[in-house]
PDB file of C-alpha atoms and ligand atoms in Angstrom:
ATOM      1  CA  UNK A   1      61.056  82.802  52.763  1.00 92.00           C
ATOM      2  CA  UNK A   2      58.765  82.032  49.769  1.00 95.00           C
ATOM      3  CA  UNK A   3      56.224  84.414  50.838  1.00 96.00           C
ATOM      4  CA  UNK A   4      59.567  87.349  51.467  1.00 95.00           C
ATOM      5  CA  UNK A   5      60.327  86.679  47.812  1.00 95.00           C
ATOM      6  CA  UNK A   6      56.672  87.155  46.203  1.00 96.00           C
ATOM      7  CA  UNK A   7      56.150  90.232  48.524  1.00 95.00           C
ATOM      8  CA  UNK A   8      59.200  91.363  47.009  1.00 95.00           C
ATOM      9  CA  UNK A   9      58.114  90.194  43.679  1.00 95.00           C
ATOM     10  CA  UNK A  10      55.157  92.532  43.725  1.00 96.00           C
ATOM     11  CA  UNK A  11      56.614  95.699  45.331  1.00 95.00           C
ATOM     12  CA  UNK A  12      58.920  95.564  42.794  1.00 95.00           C
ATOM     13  CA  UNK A  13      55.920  95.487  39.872  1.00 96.00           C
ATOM     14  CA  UNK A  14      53.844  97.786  41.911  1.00 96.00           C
ATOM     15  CA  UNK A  15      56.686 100.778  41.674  1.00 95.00           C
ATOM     16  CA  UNK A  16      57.799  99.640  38.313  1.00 96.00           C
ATOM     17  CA  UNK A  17      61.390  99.382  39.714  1.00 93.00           C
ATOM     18  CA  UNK A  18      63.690  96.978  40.904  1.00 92.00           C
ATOM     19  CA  UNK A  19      64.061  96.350  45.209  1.00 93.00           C
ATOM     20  CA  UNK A  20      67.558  97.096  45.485  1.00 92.00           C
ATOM     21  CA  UNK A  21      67.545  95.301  49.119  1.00 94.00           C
ATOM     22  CA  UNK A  22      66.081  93.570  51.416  1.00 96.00           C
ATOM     23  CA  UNK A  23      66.351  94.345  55.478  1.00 97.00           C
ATOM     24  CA  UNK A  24      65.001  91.358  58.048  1.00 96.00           C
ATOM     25  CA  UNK A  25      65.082  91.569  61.736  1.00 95.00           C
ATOM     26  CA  UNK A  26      64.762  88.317  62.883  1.00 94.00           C
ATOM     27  CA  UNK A  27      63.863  86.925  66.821  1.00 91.00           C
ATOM     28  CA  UNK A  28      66.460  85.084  68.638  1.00 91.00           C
ATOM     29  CA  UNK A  29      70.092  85.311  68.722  1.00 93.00           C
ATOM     30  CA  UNK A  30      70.998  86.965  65.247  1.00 95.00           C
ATOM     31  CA  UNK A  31      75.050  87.683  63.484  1.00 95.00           C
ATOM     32  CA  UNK A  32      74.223  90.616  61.477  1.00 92.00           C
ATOM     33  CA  UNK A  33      78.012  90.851  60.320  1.00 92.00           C
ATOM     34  CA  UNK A  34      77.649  86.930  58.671  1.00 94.00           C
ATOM     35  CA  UNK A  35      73.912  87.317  58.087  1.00 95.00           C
ATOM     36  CA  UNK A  36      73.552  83.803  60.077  1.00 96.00           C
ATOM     37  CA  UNK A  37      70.358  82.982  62.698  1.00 96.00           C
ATOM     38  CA  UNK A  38      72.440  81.555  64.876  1.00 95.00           C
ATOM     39  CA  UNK A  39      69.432  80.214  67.043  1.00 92.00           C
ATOM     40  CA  UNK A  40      65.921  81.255  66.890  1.00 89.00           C
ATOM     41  CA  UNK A  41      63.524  79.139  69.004  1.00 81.00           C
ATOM     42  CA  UNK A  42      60.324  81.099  67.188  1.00 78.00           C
ATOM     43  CA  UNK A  43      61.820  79.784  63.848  1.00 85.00           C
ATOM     44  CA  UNK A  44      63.261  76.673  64.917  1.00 89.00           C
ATOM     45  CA  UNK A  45      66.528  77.740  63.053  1.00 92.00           C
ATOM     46  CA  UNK A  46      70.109  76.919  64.722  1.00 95.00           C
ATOM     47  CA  UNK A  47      72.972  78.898  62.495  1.00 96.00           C
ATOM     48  CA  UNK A  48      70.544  79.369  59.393  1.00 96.00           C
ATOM     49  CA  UNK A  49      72.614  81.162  56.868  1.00 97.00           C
ATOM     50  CA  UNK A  50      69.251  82.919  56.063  1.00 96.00           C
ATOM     51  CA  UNK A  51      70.782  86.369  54.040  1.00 96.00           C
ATOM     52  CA  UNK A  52      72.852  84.176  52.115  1.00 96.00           C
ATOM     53  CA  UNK A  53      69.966  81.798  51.113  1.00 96.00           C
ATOM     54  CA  UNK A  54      67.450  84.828  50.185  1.00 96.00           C
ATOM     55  CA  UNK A  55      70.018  86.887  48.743  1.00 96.00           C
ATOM     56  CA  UNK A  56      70.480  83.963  46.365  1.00 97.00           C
ATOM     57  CA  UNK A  57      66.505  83.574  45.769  1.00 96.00           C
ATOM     58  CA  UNK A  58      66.555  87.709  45.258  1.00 95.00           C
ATOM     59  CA  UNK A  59      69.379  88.427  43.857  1.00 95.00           C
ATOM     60  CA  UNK A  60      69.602  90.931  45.572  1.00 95.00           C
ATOM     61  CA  UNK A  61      71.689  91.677  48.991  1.00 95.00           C
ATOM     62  CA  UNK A  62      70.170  91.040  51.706  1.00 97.00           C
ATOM     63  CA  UNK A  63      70.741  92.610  55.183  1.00 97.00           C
ATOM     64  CA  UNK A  64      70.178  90.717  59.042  1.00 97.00           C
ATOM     65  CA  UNK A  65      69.683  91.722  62.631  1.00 96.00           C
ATOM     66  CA  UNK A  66      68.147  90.568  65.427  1.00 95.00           C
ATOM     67  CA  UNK A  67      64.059  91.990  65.449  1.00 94.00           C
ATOM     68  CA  UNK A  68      64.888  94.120  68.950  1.00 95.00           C
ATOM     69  CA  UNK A  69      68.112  95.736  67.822  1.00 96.00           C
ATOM     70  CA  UNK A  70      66.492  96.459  64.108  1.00 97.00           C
ATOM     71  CA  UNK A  71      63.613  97.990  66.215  1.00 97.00           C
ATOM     72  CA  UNK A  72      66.099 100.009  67.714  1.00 98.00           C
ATOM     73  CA  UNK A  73      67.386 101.032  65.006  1.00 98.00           C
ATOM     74  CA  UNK A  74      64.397 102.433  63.507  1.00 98.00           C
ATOM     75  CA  UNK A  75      63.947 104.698  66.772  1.00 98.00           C
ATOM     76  CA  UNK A  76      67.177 106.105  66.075  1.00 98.00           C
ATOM     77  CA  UNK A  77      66.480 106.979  62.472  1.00 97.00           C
ATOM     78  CA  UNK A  78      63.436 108.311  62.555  1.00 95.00           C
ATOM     79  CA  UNK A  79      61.166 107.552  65.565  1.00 97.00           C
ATOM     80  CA  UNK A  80      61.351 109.027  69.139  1.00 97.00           C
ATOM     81  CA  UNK A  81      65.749 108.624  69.134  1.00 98.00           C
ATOM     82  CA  UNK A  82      66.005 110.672  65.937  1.00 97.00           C
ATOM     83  CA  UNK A  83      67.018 113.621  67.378  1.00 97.00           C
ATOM     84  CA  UNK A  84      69.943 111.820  69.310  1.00 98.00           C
ATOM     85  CA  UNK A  85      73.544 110.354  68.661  1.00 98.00           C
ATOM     86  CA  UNK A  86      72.826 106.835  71.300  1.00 98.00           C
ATOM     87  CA  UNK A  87      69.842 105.728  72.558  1.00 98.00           C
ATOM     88  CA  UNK A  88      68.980 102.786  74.163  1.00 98.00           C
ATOM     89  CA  UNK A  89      65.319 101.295  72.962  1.00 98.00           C
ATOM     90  CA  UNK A  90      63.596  98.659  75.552  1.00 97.00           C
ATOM     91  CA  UNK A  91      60.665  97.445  74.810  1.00 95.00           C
ATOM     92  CA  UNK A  92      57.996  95.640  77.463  1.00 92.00           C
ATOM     93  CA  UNK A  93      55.733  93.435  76.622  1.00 83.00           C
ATOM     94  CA  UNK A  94      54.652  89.368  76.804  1.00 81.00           C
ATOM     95  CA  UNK A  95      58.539  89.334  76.526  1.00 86.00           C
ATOM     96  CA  UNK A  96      61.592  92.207  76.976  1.00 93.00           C
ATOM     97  CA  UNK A  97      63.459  93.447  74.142  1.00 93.00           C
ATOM     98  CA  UNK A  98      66.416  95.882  73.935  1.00 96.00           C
ATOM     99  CA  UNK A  99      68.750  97.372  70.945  1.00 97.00           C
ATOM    100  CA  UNK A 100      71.910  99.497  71.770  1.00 98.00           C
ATOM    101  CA  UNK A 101      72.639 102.102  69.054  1.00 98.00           C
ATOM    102  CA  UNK A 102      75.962 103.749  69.756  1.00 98.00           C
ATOM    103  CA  UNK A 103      77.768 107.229  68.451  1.00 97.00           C
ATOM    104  CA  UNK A 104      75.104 106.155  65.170  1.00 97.00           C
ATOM    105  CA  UNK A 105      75.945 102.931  64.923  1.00 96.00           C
ATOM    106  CA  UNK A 106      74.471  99.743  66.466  1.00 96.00           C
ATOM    107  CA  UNK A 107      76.013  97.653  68.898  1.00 96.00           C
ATOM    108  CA  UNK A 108      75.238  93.849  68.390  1.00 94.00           C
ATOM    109  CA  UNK A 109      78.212  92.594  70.825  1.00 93.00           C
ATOM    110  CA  UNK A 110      80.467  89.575  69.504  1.00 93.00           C
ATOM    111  CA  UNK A 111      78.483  87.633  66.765  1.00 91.00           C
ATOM    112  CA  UNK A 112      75.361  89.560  67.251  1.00 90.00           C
ATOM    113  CA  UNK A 113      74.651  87.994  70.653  1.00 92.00           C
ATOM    114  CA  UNK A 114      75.007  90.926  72.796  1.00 93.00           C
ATOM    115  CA  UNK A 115      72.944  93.798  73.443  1.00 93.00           C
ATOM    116  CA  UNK A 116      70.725  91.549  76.213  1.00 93.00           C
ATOM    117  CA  UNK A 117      70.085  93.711  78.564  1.00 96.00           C
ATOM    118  CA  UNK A 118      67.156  91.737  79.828  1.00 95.00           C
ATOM    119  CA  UNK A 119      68.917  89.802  81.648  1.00 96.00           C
ATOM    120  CA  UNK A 120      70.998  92.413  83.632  1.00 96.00           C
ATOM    121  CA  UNK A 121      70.423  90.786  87.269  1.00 97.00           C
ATOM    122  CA  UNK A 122      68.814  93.542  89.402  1.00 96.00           C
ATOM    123  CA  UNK A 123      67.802  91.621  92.211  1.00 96.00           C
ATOM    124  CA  UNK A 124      70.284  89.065  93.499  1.00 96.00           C
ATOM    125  CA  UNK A 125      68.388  85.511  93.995  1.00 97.00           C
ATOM    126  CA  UNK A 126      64.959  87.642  92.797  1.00 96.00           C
ATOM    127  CA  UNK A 127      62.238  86.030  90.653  1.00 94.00           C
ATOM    128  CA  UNK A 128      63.456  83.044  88.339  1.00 94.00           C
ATOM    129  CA  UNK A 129      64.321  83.858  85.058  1.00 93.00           C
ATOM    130  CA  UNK A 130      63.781  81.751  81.079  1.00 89.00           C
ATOM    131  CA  UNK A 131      67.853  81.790  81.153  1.00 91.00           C
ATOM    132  CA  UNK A 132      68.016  80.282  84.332  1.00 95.00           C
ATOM    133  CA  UNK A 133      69.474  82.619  86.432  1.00 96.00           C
ATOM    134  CA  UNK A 134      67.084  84.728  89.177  1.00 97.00           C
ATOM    135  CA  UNK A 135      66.470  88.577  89.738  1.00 97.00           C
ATOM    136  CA  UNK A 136      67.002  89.213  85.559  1.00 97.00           C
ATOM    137  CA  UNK A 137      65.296  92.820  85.163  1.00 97.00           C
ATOM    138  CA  UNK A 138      63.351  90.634  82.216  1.00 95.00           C
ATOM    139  CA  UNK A 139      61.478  88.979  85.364  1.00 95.00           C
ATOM    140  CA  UNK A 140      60.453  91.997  86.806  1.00 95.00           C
ATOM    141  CA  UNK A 141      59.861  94.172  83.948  1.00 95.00           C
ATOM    142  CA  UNK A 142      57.883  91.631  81.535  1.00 93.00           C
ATOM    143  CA  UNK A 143      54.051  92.815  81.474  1.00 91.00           C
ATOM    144  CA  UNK A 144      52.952  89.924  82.564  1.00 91.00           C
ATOM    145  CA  UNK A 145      54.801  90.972  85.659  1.00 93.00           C
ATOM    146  CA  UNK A 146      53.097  93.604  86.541  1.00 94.00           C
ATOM    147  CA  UNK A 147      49.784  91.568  85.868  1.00 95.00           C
ATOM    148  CA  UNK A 148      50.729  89.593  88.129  1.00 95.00           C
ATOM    149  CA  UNK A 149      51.203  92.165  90.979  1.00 96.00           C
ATOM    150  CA  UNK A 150      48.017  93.665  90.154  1.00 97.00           C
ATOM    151  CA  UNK A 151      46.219  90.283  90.649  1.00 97.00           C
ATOM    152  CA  UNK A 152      47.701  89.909  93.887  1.00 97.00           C
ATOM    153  CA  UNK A 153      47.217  93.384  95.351  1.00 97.00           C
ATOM    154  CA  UNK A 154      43.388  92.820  94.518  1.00 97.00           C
ATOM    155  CA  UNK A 155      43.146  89.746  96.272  1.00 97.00           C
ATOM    156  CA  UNK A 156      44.592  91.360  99.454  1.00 97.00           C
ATOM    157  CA  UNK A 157      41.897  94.883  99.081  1.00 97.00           C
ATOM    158  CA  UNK A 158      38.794  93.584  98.067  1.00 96.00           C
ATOM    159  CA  UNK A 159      37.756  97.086  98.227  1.00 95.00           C
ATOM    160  CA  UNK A 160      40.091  98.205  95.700  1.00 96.00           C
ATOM    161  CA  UNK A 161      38.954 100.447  92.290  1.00 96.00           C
ATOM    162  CA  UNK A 162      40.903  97.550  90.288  1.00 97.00           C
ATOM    163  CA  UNK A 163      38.271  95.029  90.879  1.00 97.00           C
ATOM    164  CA  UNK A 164      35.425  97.785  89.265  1.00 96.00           C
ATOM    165  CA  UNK A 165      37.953  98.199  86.449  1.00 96.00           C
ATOM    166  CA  UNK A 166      38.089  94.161  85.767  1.00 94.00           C
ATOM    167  CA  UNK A 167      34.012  94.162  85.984  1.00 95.00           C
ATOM    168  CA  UNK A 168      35.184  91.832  89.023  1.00 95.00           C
ATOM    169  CA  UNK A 169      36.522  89.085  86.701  1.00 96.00           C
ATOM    170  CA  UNK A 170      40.404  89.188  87.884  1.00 96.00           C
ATOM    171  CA  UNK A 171      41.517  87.173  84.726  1.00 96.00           C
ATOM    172  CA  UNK A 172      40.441  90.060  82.742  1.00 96.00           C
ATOM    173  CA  UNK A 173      43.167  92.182  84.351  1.00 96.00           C
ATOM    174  CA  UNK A 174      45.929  93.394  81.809  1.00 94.00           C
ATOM    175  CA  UNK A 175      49.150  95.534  81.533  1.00 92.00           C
ATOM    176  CA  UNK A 176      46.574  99.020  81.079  1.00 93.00           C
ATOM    177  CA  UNK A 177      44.741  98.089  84.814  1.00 96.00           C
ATOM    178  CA  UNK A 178      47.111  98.861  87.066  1.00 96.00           C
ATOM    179  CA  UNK A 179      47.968 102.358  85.313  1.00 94.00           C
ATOM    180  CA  UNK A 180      43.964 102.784  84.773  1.00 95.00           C
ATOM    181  CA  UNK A 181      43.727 102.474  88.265  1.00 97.00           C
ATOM    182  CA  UNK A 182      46.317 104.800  89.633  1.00 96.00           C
ATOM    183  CA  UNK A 183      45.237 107.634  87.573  1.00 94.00           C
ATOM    184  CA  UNK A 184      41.631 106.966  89.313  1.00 96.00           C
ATOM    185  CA  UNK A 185      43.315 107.820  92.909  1.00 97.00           C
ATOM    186  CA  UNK A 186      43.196 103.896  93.940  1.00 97.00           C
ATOM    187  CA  UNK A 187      45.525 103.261  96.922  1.00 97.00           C
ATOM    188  CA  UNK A 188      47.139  99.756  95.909  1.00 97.00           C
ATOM    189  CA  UNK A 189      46.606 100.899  92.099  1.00 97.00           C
ATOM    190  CA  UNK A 190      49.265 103.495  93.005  1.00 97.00           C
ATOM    191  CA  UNK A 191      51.060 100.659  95.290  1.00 97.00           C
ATOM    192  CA  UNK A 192      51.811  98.367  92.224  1.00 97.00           C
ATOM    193  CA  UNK A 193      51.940 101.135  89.538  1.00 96.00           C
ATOM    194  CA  UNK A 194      55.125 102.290  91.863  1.00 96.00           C
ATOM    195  CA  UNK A 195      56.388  98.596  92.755  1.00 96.00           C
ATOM    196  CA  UNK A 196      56.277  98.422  89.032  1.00 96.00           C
ATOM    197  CA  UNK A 197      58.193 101.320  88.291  1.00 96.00           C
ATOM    198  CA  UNK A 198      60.899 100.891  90.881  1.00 96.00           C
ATOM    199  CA  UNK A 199      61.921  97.797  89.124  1.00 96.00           C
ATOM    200  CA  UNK A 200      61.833  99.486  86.023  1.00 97.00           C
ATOM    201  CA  UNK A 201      64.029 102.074  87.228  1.00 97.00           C
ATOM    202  CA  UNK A 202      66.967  99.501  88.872  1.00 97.00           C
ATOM    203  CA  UNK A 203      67.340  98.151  85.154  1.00 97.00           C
ATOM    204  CA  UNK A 204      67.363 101.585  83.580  1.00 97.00           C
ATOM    205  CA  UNK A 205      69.604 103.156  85.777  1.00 97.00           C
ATOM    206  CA  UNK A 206      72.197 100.861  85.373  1.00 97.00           C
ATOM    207  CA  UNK A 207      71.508 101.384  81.411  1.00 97.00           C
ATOM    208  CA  UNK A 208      72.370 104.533  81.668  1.00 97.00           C
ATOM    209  CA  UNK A 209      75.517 104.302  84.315  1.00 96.00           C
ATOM    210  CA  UNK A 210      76.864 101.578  81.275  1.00 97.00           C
ATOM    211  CA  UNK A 211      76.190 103.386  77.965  1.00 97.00           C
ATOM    212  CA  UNK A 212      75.247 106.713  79.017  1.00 96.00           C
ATOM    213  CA  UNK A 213      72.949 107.044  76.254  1.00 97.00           C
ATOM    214  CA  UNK A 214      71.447 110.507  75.595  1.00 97.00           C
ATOM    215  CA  UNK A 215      67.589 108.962  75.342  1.00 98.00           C
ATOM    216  CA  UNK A 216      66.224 105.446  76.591  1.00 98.00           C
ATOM    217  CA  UNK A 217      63.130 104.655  74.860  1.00 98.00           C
ATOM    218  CA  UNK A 218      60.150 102.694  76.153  1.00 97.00           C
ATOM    219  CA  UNK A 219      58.493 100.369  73.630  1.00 95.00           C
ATOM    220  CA  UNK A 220      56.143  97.638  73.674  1.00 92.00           C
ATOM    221  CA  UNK A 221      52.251  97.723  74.354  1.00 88.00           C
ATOM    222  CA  UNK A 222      53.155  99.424  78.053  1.00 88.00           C
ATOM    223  CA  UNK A 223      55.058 102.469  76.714  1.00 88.00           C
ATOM    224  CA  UNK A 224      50.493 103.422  75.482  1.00 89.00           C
ATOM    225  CA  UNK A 225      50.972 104.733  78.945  1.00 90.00           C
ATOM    226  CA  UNK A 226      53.201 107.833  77.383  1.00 91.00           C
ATOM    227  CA  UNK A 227      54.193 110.235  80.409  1.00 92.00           C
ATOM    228  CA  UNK A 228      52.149 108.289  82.751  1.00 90.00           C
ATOM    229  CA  UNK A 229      54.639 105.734  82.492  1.00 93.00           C
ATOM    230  CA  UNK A 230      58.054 108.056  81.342  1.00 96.00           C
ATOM    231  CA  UNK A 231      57.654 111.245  83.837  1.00 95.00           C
ATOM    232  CA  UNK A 232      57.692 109.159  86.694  1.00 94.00           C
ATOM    233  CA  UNK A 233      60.207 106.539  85.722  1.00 95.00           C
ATOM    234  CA  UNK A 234      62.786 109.243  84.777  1.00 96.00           C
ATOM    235  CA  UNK A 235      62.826 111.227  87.767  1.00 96.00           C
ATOM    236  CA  UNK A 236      63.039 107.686  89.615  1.00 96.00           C
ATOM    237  CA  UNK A 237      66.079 106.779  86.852  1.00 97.00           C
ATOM    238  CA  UNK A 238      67.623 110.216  87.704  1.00 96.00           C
ATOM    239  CA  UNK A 239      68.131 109.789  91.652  1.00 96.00           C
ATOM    240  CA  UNK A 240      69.778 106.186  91.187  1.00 96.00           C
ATOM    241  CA  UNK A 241      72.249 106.835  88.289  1.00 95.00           C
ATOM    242  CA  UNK A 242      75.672 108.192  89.048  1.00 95.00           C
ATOM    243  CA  UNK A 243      75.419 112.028  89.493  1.00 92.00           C
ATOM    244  CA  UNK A 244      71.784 112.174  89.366  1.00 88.00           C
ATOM    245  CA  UNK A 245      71.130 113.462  86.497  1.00 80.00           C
ATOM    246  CA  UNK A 246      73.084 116.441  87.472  1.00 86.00           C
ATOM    247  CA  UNK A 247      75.388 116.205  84.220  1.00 88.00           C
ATOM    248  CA  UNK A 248      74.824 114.591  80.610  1.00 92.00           C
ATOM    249  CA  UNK A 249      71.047 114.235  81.353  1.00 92.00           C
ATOM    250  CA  UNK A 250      69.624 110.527  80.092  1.00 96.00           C
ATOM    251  CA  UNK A 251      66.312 110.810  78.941  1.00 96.00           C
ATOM    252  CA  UNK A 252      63.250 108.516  79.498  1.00 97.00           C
ATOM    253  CA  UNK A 253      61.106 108.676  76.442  1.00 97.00           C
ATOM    254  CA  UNK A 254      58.056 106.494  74.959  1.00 96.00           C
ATOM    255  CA  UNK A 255      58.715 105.133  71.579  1.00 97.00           C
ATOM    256  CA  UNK A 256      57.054 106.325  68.975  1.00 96.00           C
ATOM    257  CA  UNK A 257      56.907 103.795  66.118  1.00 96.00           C
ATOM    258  CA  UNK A 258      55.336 100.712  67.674  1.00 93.00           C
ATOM    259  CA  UNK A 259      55.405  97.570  65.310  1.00 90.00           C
ATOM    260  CA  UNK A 260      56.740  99.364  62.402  1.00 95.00           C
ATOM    261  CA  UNK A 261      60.060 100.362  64.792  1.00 96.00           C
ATOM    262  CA  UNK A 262      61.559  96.996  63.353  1.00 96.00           C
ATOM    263  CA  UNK A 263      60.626  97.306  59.949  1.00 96.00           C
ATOM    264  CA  UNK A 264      61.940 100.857  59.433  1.00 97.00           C
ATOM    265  CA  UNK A 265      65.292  99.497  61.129  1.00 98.00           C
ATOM    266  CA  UNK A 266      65.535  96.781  59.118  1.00 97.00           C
ATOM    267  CA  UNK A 267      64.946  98.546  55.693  1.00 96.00           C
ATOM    268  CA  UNK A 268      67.360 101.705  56.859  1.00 97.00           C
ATOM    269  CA  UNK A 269      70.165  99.024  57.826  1.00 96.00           C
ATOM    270  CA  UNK A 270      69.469  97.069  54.592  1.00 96.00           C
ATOM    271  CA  UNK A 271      70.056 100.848  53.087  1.00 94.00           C
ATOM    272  CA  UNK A 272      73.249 101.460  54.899  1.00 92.00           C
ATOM    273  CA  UNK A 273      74.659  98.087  53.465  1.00 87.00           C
ATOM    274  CA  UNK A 274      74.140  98.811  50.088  1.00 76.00           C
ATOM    275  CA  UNK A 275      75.062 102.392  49.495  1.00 65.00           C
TER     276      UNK A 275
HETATM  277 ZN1   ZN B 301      67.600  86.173  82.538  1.00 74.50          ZN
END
């Protein structure tokens, strides 16, 4: 919080004018409306009134969401949802994020602890999941996931391209092999790429049956894989949801402003709140 106020402090001297508010997206479960962490395990904050406490260091308002749904946010202002009315923003990663913006406006669910649509069950009695239920789409879709697949595929084809792509050290394998190896023309490459994806898809498509958004957006380090990843996972998205994509289309897109999605969310919401 210290280092928020100096940083503050000096943008402020650098421009010559005052900051007239201050955005945070936050991890963990997050009540924009009452600016409260309600629980952050990152932080090690349970119901934190943290807007209220910088607002009072600032003076200045200060504006909260949860670091997924500001990320969203920013996609919808001015990244890869800009040109859209509700999109849908999921990012992959070492964990799964996802931010619901609505008709313009984002959804947070009842004191910010909606909008989880990681753990949307899309395998009944599946993989365990960190909330203790099994077959969350967050088990399947997490990048270590699919790292996980790929490890196992090459231990079952010795022959495969995967192990020349590792230098044939398998702990070197990461969320790019699989994808590397699929656009090389390797068999079980293409195997897990398309295990991969199929999971991917279950969890979108029923995105897209609930909100009907007009874009879902792919962040994270996997959506690097642009159309290698989107192409195929929307034609895969468009067979499973209801009318198959016959009628209000759903797009699959890759995000466009990677680490800076929840900053720009943040700073536009922080906006909103004080014009
Ligand atoms: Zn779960």
């Amino acid at each position: 919080m210290e280092i928020i106020v100096s940083v503050t402090g000096k943008i402020s001297a650098e421009h010559g004018a005052p900051v007239c508010g201050l955005g945070i997206g936050a991890p963990g479960v997050v009540d924009g409306e009452k600016g409260v962490v309600r629980s952050s395990g990152n932080l090690g904050w349970e119901n934190k009134p943290l807007a209220e406490d910088l607002s009072a260091m600032l003076g200045i308002p200060v504006t909260l969401a949860n670091d997924a749904n500001a990320a969203a946010y920013g996609e919808y202002v001015c990244g890869a949802g800009k040109q859209y009315n509700s999109v849908v923003l999921i990012t992959l990663g070492t964990g799964v994020g996802s931010g619901i913006v609505l008709n313009g406006k984002l959804y947070e669910g009842n004191e910010g602890a909606g909008a989880e649509l990681r753990h949307e069950v899309i395998r009944f009695g599946g993989e365990k999941c960190a909330c203790g239920r099994r077959g969350c789409f967050e088990a399947y879709a997490l990048a270590t996931a699919l790292i996980k697949q790929t490890k196992w595929a090459m231990e079952k084809d010795r022959q495969s391209t995967l192990w020349r792509l590792c230098s044939g050290d398998i702990e070197s394998v990461n969320g790019k092999t699989a994808f590397d190896g699929a656009q090389q023309g390797d068999k079980t490459a293409k195997q897990v790429v398309s295990n991969y994806l199929r999971y991917l898809a279950e969890g979108l498509a029923n995105i897209a049956n609930t909100f009907r958004p007009e874009a879902i957006l792919i962040g994270g380090g996997i959506s690097a894989q642009g159309e290698k990843l989107t192409i195929p996972l929307q034609k895969r998205v468009e067979k499973l949801m209801l009318g198959h994509g016959r009628y209000a289309p759903v797009k699959v897109l890759a995000a466009t402003l990677g680490n800076d999605a929840g900053l720009v969310g943040a700073a536009m919401l922080a906006k909103n709140n004080s014009l």
